C-alpha positions as CSV (number, residue, x, y, z in Angstrom):
1,X,26.9,9.1,28.4
2,X,23.2,8.1,28.5
3,X,23.0,8.7,24.8
4,X,26.0,6.5,24.0
5,X,24.6,3.8,26.3
6,X,21.2,4.0,24.5
7,X,23.0,4.0,21.1
8,X,24.7,0.6,21.9
9,X,21.8,-1.0,23.7
10,X,19.2,-3.3,22.1
11,X,16.6,-0.6,22.5
12,X,18.9,1.9,20.9
13,X,19.5,-0.3,17.9
14,X,15.8,-1.0,17.4
15,X,15.0,2.8,17.7
16,X,17.6,3.7,15.0
17,X,16.4,0.9,12.7
18,X,12.8,2.0,13.3
19,X,13.7,5.6,12.4
20,X,15.5,4.4,9.3
21,X,12.5,2.2,8.4
22,X,10.2,5.2,8.6
23,X,12.5,7.4,6.6
24,X,12.8,4.7,3.9
25,X,9.0,4.4,3.8
26,X,8.7,8.2,3.3
27,X,11.2,8.1,0.4
28,X,9.6,5.1,-1.2
29,X,6.1,6.6,-0.8
30,X,7.3,9.7,-2.7
31,X,8.5,7.6,-5.6
32,X,5.6,5.1,-5.5
33,X,2.6,7.2,-4.3
34,X,0.0,4.6,-5.3
35,X,1.7,1.6,-3.7
36,X,0.7,0.5,-0.2
37,X,3.9,0.2,2.0
38,X,4.3,-1.1,5.5
39,X,7.3,-1.9,7.7
40,X,8.5,-3.4,10.9
41,X,11.9,-2.8,12.6
42,X,13.9,-5.0,14.9
43,X,17.5,-5.1,16.2
44,X,19.0,-6.4,12.9
45,X,17.3,-4.0,10.5
46,X,13.8,-3.8,9.2
47,X,11.2,-5.3,6.9
48,X,9.5,-3.4,4.0
49,X,6.2,-4.9,2.8
50,X,4.9,-3.8,-0.6
51,X,5.2,-4.7,-4.3
52,X,8.4,-2.8,-4.9
53,X,11.5,-3.4,-6.9
54,X,14.4,-4.5,-4.8
55,X,16.7,-1.9,-6.3
56,X,14.3,0.8,-5.3
57,X,14.1,-0.4,-1.7
58,X,18.0,-0.4,-1.6
59,X,18.3,3.0,-3.2
60,X,15.6,4.6,-1.0
61,X,17.1,3.1,2.2
62,X,20.5,4.6,1.3
63,X,18.9,7.9,0.5
64,X,16.9,7.8,3.7
65,X,20.0,7.1,5.7
66,X,21.8,10.0,4.0
67,X,19.0,12.4,4.6
68,X,18.7,11.5,8.3
69,X,22.4,12.1,8.7
70,X,22.1,15.5,7.0
71,X,19.5,16.6,9.5
72,X,16.1,15.6,8.1
73,X,15.1,14.1,11.4
74,X,11.4,14.5,10.6
75,X,11.7,11.5,8.3
76,X,12.0,9.2,11.3
77,X,8.4,10.1,12.4
78,X,5.5,8.5,10.4
79,X,1.8,9.2,10.9
80,X,0.9,5.5,10.3
81,X,3.3,4.1,12.9
82,X,2.0,1.5,15.3
83,X,3.1,3.8,18.1
84,X,0.7,6.5,17.0
85,X,-2.1,3.9,16.6
86,X,-1.5,2.5,20.1
87,X,-1.4,6.0,21.5
88,X,-4.7,6.8,19.8
89,X,-6.3,3.6,20.9
90,X,-5.3,3.9,24.6
91,X,-6.5,7.6,24.8
92,X,-9.7,7.0,22.9
93,X,-10.5,3.8,24.9
94,X,-9.8,5.5,28.2
95,X,-11.8,8.6,27.3
96,X,-14.8,6.5,26.3
97,X,-14.5,4.2,29.4
98,X,-14.4,7.1,31.9
99,X,-17.2,9.0,30.1
100,X,-19.5,6.0,30.5
101,X,-18.3,5.2,34.0
102,X,-20.1,8.0,35.9
103,X,-23.5,7.9,37.3
104,X,-25.2,6.4,40.3
105,X,-26.6,3.3,38.6
106,X,-25.5,0.9,35.9
107,X,-28.8,1.1,34.0
108,X,-28.3,1.0,30.3
109,X,-30.6,4.1,29.8
110,X,-28.3,6.2,31.9
111,X,-25.3,5.1,30.0
112,X,-27.1,5.8,26.7
113,X,-27.7,9.3,27.9
114,X,-23.9,9.6,28.5
115,X,-23.1,8.4,24.9
116,X,-22.8,12.0,23.4
117,X,-20.2,12.8,26.2
118,X,-18.3,9.5,25.4
119,X,-18.3,10.4,21.6
120,X,-17.1,13.9,22.3
121,X,-14.3,12.8,24.7
122,X,-13.2,10.1,22.3
123,X,-12.9,12.6,19.4
124,X,-10.9,15.0,21.6
125,X,-8.7,12.1,22.7
126,X,-8.1,11.2,19.0
127,X,-7.2,14.9,18.3
128,X,-4.7,14.9,21.2
129,X,-3.3,11.6,20.1
130,X,-1.9,12.9,16.9
131,X,0.8,15.1,18.4
132,X,1.2,12.8,21.4
133,X,1.8,9.8,19.1
134,X,4.5,11.7,17.2
135,X,6.1,12.8,20.4
136,X,6.1,9.1,21.6
137,X,7.8,8.1,18.4
138,X,10.4,10.9,18.7
139,X,11.3,10.2,22.3
140,X,10.5,6.5,22.8
141,X,10.3,4.3,19.7
142,X,12.4,5.9,17.0
143,X,15.6,7.8,16.6
144,X,16.6,10.0,13.8
145,X,20.3,10.0,15.0
146,X,21.4,6.8,13.2
147,X,25.1,7.6,13.4
148,X,27.2,5.0,11.7
149,X,24.4,2.6,11.0
150,X,25.2,0.8,7.8
151,X,22.9,-1.0,5.4
152,X,24.5,-4.4,4.8
153,X,22.1,-5.8,2.3
154,X,18.5,-5.9,1.0
155,X,17.0,-9.3,0.6
156,X,13.8,-10.0,-1.4
157,X,11.5,-12.5,0.3
158,X,8.1,-13.8,-0.8
159,X,5.3,-14.9,1.5
160,X,2.4,-16.0,-0.7
161,X,1.5,-13.1,-2.8
162,X,3.2,-10.6,-0.5
163,X,6.6,-9.2,-1.4
164,X,8.8,-8.5,1.6
165,X,12.2,-6.9,1.6
166,X,14.5,-7.5,4.6
167,X,16.9,-4.6,5.1
168,X,19.8,-5.8,7.3
169,X,21.8,-3.1,9.1
170,X,24.9,-3.0,11.4
171,X,25.9,-0.3,13.8
C-alpha cells in the first residue's frame, strides 16, 4: 500500500524520473564517453544537458527505461548525483567542524594543532559518504521501479551555447 501511494505521489513521480534520468545518463555516457553530461529531474520528466543528438537522447532514454524494467536497478544510481555530493558535503563539513571544536580555548594556535585531526576526519567522512550517498539515492531520491512510466517526447532546447533536452514522461 505504501509503495502504491509513493508511486502516485509527487515525490514518487520525481523519484522515478530521477532514476530514469540517471539510467539515461549511464547509457548516453557509454555511447559518448568524452561528452560531459548532466541532468535534473522533476515531476514531469527530466532535463539532459550536453552536446548530444536528439535522436540519441530519445533512443538512450527508451533503452534506459527498458533496462530498468528488466531488472538493471543499478542504473538508477549515479556517482555524480547531487544527493551524493550533498551527503559528502554534510559529512565532511560536520567532521571538520567537530574536529576543530574541541579544546579549552579558542586560540588559533590550538585550532591549528587540531588541523591534522580535522583533515583525517574529513577524509574518513568522504570515504563513508560514497556508500552512504548511493544508499540515500536508492532509498530517498531515486527509484529504479519505474513501472508504466512512459516517455512522451524529447524536446531540444538551446540556452546560449548549451544544448538541453527536455524528456517529458507520464505515469
